[in-house]
XYZ file of C-alpha atoms in Angstrom:
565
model
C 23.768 -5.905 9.434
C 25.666 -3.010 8.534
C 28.504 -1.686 10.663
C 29.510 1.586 11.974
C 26.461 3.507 14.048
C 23.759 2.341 11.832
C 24.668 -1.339 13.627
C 21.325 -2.836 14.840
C 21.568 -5.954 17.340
C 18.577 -7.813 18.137
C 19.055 -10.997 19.991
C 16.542 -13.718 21.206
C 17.240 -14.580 24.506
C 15.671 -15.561 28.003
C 16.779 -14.589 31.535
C 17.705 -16.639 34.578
C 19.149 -15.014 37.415
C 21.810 -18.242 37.664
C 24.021 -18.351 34.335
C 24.241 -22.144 33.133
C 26.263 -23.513 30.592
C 24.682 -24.274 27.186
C 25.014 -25.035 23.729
C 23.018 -26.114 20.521
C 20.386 -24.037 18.914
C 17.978 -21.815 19.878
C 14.285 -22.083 20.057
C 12.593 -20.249 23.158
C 8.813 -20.008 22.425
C 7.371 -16.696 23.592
C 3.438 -17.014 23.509
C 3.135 -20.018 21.952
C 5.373 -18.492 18.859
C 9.174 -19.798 18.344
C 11.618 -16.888 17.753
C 14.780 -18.477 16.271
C 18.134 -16.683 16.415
C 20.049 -17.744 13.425
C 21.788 -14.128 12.896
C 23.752 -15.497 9.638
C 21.016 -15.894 7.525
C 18.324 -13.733 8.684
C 19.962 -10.943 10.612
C 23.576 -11.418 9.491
C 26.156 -11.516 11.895
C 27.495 -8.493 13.674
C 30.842 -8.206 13.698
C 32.394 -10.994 16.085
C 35.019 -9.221 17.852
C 32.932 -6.917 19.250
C 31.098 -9.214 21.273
C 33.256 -12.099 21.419
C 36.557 -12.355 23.132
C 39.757 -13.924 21.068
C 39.129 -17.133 23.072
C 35.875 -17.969 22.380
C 34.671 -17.361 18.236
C 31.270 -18.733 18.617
C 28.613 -17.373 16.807
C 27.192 -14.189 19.080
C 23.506 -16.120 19.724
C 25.439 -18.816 21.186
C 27.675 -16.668 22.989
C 25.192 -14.514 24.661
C 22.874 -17.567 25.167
C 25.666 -19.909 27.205
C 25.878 -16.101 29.430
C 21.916 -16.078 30.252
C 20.687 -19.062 29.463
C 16.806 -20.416 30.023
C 14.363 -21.510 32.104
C 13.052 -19.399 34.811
C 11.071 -16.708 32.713
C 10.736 -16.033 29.715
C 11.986 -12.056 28.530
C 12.069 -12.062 24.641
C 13.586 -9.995 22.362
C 15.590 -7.399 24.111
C 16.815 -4.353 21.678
C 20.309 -3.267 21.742
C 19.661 0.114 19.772
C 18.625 2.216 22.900
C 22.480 1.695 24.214
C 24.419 2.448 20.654
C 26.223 4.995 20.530
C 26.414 8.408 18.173
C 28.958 9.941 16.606
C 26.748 13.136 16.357
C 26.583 12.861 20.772
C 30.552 11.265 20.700
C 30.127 8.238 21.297
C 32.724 5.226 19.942
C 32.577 1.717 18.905
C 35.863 0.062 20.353
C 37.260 -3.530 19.098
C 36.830 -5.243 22.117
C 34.147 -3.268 24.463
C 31.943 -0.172 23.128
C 31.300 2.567 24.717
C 28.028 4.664 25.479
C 27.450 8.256 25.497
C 28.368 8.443 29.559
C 31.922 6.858 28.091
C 31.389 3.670 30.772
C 32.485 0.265 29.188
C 29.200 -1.541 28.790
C 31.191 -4.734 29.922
C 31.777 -3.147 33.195
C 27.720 -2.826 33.715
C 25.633 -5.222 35.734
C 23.943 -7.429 33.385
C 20.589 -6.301 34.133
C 21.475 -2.689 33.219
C 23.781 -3.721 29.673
C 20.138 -4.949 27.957
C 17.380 -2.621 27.451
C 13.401 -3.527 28.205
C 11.291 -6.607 26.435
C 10.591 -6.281 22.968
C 6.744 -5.412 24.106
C 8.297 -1.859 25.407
C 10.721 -1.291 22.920
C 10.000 -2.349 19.671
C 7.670 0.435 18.099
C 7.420 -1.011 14.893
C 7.741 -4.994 13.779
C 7.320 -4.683 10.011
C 7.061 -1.926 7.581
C 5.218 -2.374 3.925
C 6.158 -0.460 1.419
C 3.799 0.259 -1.947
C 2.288 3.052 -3.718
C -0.576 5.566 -2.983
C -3.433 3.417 -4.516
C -5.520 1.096 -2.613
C -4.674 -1.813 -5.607
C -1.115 -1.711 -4.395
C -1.518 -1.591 -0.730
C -4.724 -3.719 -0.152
C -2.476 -7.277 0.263
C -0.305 -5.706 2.161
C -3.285 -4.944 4.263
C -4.555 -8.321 4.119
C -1.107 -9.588 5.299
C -1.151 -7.623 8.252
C -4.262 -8.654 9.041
C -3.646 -12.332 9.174
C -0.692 -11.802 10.969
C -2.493 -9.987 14.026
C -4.975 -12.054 13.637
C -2.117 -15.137 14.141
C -1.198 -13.146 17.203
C 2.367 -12.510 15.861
C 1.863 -8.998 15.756
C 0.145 -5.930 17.362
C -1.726 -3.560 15.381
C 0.669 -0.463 16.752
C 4.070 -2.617 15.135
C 2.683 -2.089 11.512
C 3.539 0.684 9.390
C 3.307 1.511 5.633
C 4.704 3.810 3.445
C 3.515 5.118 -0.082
C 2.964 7.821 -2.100
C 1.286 11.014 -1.251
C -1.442 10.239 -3.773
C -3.785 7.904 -4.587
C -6.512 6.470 -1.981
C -4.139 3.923 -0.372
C -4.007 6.068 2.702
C -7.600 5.901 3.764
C -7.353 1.923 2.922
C -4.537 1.664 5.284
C -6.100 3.759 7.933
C -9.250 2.534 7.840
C -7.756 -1.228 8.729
C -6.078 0.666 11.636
C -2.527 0.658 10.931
C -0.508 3.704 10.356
C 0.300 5.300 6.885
C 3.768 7.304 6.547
C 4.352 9.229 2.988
C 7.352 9.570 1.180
C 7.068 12.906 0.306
C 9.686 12.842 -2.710
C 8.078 9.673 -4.673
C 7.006 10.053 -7.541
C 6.607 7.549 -11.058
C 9.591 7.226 -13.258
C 8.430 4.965 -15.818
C 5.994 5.817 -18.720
C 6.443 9.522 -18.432
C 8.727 12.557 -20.377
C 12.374 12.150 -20.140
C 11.993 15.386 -18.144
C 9.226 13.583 -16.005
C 12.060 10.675 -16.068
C 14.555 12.697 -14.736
C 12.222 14.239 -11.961
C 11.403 10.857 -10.531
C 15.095 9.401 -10.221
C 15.170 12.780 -8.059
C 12.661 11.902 -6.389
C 13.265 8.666 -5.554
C 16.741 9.498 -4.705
C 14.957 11.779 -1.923
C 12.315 9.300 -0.918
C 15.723 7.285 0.070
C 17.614 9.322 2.354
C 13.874 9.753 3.896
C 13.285 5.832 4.168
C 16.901 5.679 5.285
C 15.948 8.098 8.044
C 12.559 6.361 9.181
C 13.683 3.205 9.678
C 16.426 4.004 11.511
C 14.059 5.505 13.946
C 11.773 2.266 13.846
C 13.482 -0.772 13.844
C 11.637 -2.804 11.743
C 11.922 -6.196 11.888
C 11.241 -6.472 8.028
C 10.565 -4.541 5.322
C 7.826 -6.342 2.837
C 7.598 -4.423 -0.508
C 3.934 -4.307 -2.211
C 4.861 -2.806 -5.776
C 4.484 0.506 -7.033
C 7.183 3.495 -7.439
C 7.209 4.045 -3.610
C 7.778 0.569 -3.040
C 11.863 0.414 -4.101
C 13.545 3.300 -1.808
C 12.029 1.665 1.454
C 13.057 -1.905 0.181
C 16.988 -0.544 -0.765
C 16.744 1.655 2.513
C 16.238 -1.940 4.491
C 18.845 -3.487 2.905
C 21.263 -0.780 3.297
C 20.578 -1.131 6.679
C 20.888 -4.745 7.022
C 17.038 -5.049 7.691
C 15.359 -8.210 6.034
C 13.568 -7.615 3.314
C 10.900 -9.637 0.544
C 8.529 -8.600 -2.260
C 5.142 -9.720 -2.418
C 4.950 -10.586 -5.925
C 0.846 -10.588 -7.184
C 0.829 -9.442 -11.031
C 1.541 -12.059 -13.966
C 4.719 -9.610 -15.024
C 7.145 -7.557 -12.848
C 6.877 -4.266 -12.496
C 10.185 -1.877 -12.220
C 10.031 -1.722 -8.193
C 9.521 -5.519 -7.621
C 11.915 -6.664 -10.376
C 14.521 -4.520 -8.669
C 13.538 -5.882 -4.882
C 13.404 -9.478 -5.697
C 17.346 -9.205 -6.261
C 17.046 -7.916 -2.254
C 16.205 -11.193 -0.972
C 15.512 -14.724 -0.422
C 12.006 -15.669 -0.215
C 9.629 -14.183 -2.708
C 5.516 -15.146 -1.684
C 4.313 -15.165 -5.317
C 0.235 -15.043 -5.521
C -2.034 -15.814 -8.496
C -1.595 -14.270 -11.300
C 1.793 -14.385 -10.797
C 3.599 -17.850 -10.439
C 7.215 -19.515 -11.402
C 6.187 -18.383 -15.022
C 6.693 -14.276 -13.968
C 10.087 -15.230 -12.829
C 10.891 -17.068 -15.812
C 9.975 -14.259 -18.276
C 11.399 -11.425 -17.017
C 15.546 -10.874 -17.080
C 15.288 -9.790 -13.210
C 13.289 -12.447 -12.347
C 16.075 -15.058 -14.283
C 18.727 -13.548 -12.456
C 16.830 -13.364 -9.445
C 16.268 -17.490 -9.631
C 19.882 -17.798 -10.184
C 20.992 -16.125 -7.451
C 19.068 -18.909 -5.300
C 15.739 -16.807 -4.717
C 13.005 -18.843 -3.989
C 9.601 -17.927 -5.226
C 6.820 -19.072 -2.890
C 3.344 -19.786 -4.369
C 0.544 -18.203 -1.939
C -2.725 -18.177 -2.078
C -4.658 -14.655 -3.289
C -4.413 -12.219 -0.621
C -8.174 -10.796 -0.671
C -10.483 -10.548 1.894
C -11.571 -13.644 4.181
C -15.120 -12.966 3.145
C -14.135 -13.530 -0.084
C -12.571 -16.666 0.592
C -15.278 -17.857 2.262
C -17.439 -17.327 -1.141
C -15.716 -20.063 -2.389
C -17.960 -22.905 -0.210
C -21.350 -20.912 0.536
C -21.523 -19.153 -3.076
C -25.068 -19.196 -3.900
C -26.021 -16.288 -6.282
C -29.729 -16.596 -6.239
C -29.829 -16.469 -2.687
C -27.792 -13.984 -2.021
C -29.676 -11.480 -4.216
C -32.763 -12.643 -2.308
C -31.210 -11.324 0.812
C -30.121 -7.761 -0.919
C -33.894 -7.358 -2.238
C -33.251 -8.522 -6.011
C -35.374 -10.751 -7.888
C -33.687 -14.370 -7.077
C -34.470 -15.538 -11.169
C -33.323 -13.087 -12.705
C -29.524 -13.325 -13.976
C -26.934 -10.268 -12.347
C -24.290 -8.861 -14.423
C -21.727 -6.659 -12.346
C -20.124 -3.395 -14.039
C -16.865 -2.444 -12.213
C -14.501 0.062 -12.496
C -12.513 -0.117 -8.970
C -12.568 2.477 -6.787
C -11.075 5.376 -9.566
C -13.126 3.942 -12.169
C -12.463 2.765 -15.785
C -14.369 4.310 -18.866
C -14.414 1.245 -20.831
C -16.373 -0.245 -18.308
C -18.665 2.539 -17.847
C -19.155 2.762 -21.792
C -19.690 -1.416 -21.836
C -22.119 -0.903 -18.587
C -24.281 1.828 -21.010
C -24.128 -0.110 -23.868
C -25.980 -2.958 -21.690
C -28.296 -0.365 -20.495
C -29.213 0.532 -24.092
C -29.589 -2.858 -25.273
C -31.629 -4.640 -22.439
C -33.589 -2.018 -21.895
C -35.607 -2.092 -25.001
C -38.443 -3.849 -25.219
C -36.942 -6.309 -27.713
C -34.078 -7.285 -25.531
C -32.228 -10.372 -26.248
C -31.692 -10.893 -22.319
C -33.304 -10.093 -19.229
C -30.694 -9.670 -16.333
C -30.044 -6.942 -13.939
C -26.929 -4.721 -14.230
C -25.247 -3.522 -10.927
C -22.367 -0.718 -12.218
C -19.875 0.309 -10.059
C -18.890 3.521 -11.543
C -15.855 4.808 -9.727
C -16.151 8.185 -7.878
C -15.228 10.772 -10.288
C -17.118 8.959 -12.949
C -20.580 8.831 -10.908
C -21.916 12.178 -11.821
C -21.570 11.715 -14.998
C -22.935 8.019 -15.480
C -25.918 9.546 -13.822
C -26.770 12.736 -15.641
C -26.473 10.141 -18.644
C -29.398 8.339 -18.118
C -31.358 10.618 -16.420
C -31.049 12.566 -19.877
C -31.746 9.474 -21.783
C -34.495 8.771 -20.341
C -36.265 11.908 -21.157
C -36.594 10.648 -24.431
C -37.187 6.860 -24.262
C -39.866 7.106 -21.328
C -41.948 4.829 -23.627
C -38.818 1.806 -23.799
C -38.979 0.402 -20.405
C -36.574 3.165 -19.021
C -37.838 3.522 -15.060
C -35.440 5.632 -13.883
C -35.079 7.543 -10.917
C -32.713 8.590 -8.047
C -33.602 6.594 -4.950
C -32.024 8.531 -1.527
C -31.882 11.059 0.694
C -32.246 13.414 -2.223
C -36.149 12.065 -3.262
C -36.772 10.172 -6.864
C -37.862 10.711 -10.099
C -39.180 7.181 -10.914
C -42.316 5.635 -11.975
C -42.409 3.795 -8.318
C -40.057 5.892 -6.129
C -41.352 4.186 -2.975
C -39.547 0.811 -4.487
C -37.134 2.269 -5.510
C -36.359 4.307 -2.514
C -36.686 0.931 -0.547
C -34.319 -1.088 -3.164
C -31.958 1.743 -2.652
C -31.669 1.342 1.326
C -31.679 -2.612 1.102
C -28.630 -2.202 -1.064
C -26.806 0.592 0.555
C -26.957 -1.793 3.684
C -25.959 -5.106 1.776
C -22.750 -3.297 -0.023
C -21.878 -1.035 2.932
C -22.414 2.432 0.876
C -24.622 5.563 1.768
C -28.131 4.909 0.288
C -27.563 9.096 -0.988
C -25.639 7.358 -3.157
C -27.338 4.292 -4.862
C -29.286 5.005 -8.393
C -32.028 3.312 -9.659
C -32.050 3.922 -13.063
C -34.864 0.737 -13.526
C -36.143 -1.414 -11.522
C -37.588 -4.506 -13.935
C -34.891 -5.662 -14.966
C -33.248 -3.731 -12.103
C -30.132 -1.385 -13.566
C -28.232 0.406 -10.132
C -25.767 2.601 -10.556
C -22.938 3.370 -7.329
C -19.882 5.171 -7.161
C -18.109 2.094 -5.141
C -18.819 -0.697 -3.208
C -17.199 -1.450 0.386
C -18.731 -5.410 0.524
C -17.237 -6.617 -2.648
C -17.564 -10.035 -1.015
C -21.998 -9.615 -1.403
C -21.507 -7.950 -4.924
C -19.216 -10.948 -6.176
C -21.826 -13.546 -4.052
C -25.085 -11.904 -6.500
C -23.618 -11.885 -9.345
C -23.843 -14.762 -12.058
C -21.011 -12.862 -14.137
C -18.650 -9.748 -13.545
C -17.005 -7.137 -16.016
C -13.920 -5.642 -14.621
C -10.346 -4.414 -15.246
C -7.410 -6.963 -14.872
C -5.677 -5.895 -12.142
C -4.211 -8.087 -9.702
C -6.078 -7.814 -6.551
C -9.161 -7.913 -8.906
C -8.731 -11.518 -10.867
C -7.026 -12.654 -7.598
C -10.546 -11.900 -5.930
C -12.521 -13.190 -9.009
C -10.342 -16.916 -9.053
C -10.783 -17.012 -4.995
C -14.779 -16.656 -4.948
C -15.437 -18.472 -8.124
C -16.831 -15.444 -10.181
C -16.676 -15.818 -13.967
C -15.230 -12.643 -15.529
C -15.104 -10.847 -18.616
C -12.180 -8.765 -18.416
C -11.334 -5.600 -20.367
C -7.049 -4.902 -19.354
C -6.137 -1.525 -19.567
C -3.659 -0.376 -21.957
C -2.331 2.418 -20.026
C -0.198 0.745 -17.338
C 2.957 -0.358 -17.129
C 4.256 -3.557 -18.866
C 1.136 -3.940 -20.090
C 0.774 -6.360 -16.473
C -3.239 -6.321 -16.747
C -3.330 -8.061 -20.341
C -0.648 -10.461 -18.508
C -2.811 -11.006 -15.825
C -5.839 -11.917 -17.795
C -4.787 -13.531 -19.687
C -3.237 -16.079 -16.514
C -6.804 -16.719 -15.500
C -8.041 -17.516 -19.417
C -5.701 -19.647 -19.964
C -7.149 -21.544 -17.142
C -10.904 -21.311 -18.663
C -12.177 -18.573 -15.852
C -12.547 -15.366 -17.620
C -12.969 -13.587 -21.499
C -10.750 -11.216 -22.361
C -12.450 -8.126 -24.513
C -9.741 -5.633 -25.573
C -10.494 -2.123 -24.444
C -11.430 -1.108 -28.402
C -13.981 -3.428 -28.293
C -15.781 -2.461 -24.906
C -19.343 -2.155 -26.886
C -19.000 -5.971 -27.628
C -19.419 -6.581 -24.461
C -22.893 -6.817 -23.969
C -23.183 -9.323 -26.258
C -20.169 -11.385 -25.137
C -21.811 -11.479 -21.637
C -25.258 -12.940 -23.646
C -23.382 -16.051 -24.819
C -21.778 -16.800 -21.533
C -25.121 -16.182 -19.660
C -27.014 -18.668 -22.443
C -24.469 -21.656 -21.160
C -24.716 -22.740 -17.954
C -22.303 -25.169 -18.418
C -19.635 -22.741 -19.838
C -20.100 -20.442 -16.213
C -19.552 -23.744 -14.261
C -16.404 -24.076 -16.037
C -15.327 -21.150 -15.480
C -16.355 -21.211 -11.677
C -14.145 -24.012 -11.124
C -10.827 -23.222 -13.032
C -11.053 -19.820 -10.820
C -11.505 -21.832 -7.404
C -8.357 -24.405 -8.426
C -6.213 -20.871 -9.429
C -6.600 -20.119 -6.397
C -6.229 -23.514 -4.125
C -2.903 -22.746 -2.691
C -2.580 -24.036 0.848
C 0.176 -21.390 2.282
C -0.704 -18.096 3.009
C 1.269 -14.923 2.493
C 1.671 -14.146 5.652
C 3.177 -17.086 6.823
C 6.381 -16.321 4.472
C 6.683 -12.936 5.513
C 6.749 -14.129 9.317
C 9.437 -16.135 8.276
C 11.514 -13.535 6.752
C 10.854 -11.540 9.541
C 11.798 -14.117 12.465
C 8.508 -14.037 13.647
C 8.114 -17.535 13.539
C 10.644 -20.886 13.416
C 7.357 -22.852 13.254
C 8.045 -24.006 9.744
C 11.867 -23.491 8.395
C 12.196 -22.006 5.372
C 13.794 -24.769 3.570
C 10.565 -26.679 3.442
C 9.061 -23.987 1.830
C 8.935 -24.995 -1.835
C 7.073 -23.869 -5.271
């Protein structure tokens, strides 16, 4: 904790009107949940002889603990910030007392007046995340909140993120019910024009002094970086202030922000693709491991429905339920919630090829098109089909809007079964055939049903995406874009082949794709495979969530020395 008036002084302790006597360590439980005071390694010590006389130079906890000691009822975490003073109001820190704005020596106050109200009154926020604007960034951060709400070791109100201006993170974020803050001045610095360079030190320079601010209003417990450019100035803002701070580490390579960050702190919760291996190949990560940072292997942070895919997956089912035929093999086309053109182009080249007559296959095609690439996908093969009416092409748009198929009543019908199943608008589902069925959507909120339907699924290589594919058991066929930094989405394929679950098709090749899929459909025993080297990726027992509670002093449940890789 730093010094001077940014000090922050948060202190576990428990009231009894009677002082008593004690010693040892510290472990109240508030709620069933242990909050350990252990200010040299996860708060760091304020400075001693402010709060300790010359006579007695035992640690502050203990000091303040042997003063009000336990066992009436319990308080909890009682926040010194409300009393500190300001040098902008004139107040002073002294050696031995401090003083307050109203210049009275808090050791002079009644006890009950020196500490403020519990930490369910003053604590406005518990933990801040920190990631950029896109929903790929700040989904695992959302999941980690989640769990640890759900754990009861946090209210919805004490969670905060911050990110970028851009991107669809925001609406993520908000629609989990936490609260989204953007740094205004953050902005990419890698991968651009050395002007573009220059702009974004600038602007991450800014986005500092404006994290610096924020969290001195807040008083976070911890701040938990997520990756992206907005990630960094919020995780070097923390420690600045003396405010824990860990990265949650989830593609195979580091990326600028959480190379930087993991030199920040102790414990690093490292989730497939990443592992040991990220640490060992990158020259952050080596010096990170020398410094005595500990990388923590967690399991995938996706969605507990997904999870759950991993014990109930039954694909023929499932499509039963969703109005598909049962038999007939489902290939899923997806391009995230932006979109990917590879995928697209793949996703037509299937349409072309098993829709002719001829077709070497028979399965259905689900495409997830991304939303500025809908439009587009559609007029497609609504003008395709104009001229190959006679090759099996039933298209038609089934919705609010009417159809133009062969049998718009099914389709119409198919259209509202799905929209329900994948929780979309039915407006916005197009049946472009029904036998063998080929939809087309703009993006799908139940990725949990679309992963359950489908026998096989084409898709980028980012890391929420194989983290989601290894945790339900979905075989994959992955196409990495080129266009991102460090190249981390050929990295991150390329952690789940080597493990048998996916086929990696580079980008150049997209219109291979189709046939690629074929050969993986045609063996049964090759999907199995891959189904189970996905599932044992992901078997990690620890959750996320339960090292950043840790970090955070949210729990003493489980010290962190036993936490190993």
């Amino acid at each position: 904790m730093c010094c001077g008036d940014t000090t922050v002084l948060r202190v576990c302790i428990v009231w009894r009107e009677n002082c008593v006597e004690s010693s040892g360590s510290i472990r109240q439980s508030t709620r069933s949940l242990d909050y350990g005071v252990d200010l040299d390694s996860s708060l760091r010590q304020h400075r001693r002889d402010q709060w300790a006389s010359s006579s007695n130079r035992s640690s502050t906890a203990v000091h303040l603990y042997r003063r009000f000691s336990t066992s009436d009822r319990v308080v909890g975490l009682w926040d010194l910030v409300g009393d500190r003073p300001s040098r902008r109001s004139g107040g002073v820190w002294g050696n031995r007392g401090v003083r307050s704005k109203s210049g009275i020596d808090r050791k002079q106050r009644p006890k009950q007046e020196f500490y403020r109200k519990a930490v369910t009154e003053s604590f406005s926020v518990s933990i801040a995340f920190a990631g950029s604007g896109t929903a790929g960034h700040l989904y695992p951060g959302v999941r980690i909140a989640e769990d640890l709400v759900a754990a009861g070791l946090l209210d919805p109100a004490g969670v905060v993120f911050f990110g970028g201006e851009r991107g669809s993170g925001r609406e993520a974020v908000e629609a989990a019910g936490f609260q989204y803050r953007s740094l205004k001045g953050a902005a990419p610095v890698r991968g651009r024009s050395p002007k573009g360079t220059i702009g974004g030190l600038v602007g991450a320079s800014r986005s500092f002094v404006e994290a610096l601010v924020s969290l001195r209003d807040l008083g976070p417990r911890a701040v938990v970086g997520i990756g992206g450019y907005a990630s960094f100035p919020l995780l070097l803002a923390g420690a600045f202030s003396g405010i824990p701070v860990t990265v949650l580490q989830v593609d195979a390579v580091f990326g600028l922000a959480n190379g930087l960050g993991v030199n920040l702190t102790r414990l690093v919760p490292t989730a497939f693709p990443a592992s040991r291996r990220t640490f060992e190949m990158s020259r952050l990560g080596r010096a990170a491991l020398r410094r005595g940072v500990t990388p923590v292997l967690v399991k995938p942070c996706v969605r507990p429905e997904i999870e759950k895919l991993a014990e109930s997956r039954n694909p023929p089912l499932t499509r039963k339920h969703i109005g598909l035929a049962p038999a007939t093999p489902l290939v899923g086309f997806v391009g995230g919630s932006l979109g990917a053109g590879p995928i697209n182009e793949a996703a037509w080249e299937a349409f072309c090829r098993w829709g002719a007559v001829s077709s070497p296959l028979t399965a259905g095609v689900i495409q997830v098109t991304g939303q500025r690439y809908f439009d587009e996908c559609v007029q497609r093969i609504m003008e395709a089909s104009r001229y190959r009416s006679g090759q099996g092409c039933d298209h038609g748009r089934a919705g609010g809007k009417g159809s133009v198929s062969e049998n718009p009543e099914a389709a119409k019908e198919l259209a509202r079964n799905l929209a329900e199943a994948l929780g979309i608008s039915p407006g916005t589902v197009f049946v472009a055939r029904l036998q063998p069925c080929f939809i087309v959507v703009p993006y799908v909120s139940r990725m949990d049903r679309l992963y359950g339907a489908c026998d096989l699924v084409v898709a980028r290589a980012g890391a929420v995406t194989v983290g989601e594919l290894a945790a339900s058991g979905t075989p994959g066929v992955l196409l990495p874009s080129s266009f991102v930094p460090a190249d981390h989405q050929r990295s991150n394929a390329e952690a789940l082949a080597r493990l048998g679950g996916a086929v990696i098709v580079h980008d150049s090749q997209c219109r291979l794709v189709p046939s690629v899929v074929e050969r993986l459909l045609d063996s049964p025993q090759k999907l199995s495979k891959m189904r189970k080297a996905g599932l044992q990726a992901a078997a990690v027992p620890r959750a996320a969530f339960e090292v950043v509670a840790e970090v955070a002093g949210l729990t003493s449940a489980r010290p962190v020395s036993v936490l190993s890789t």
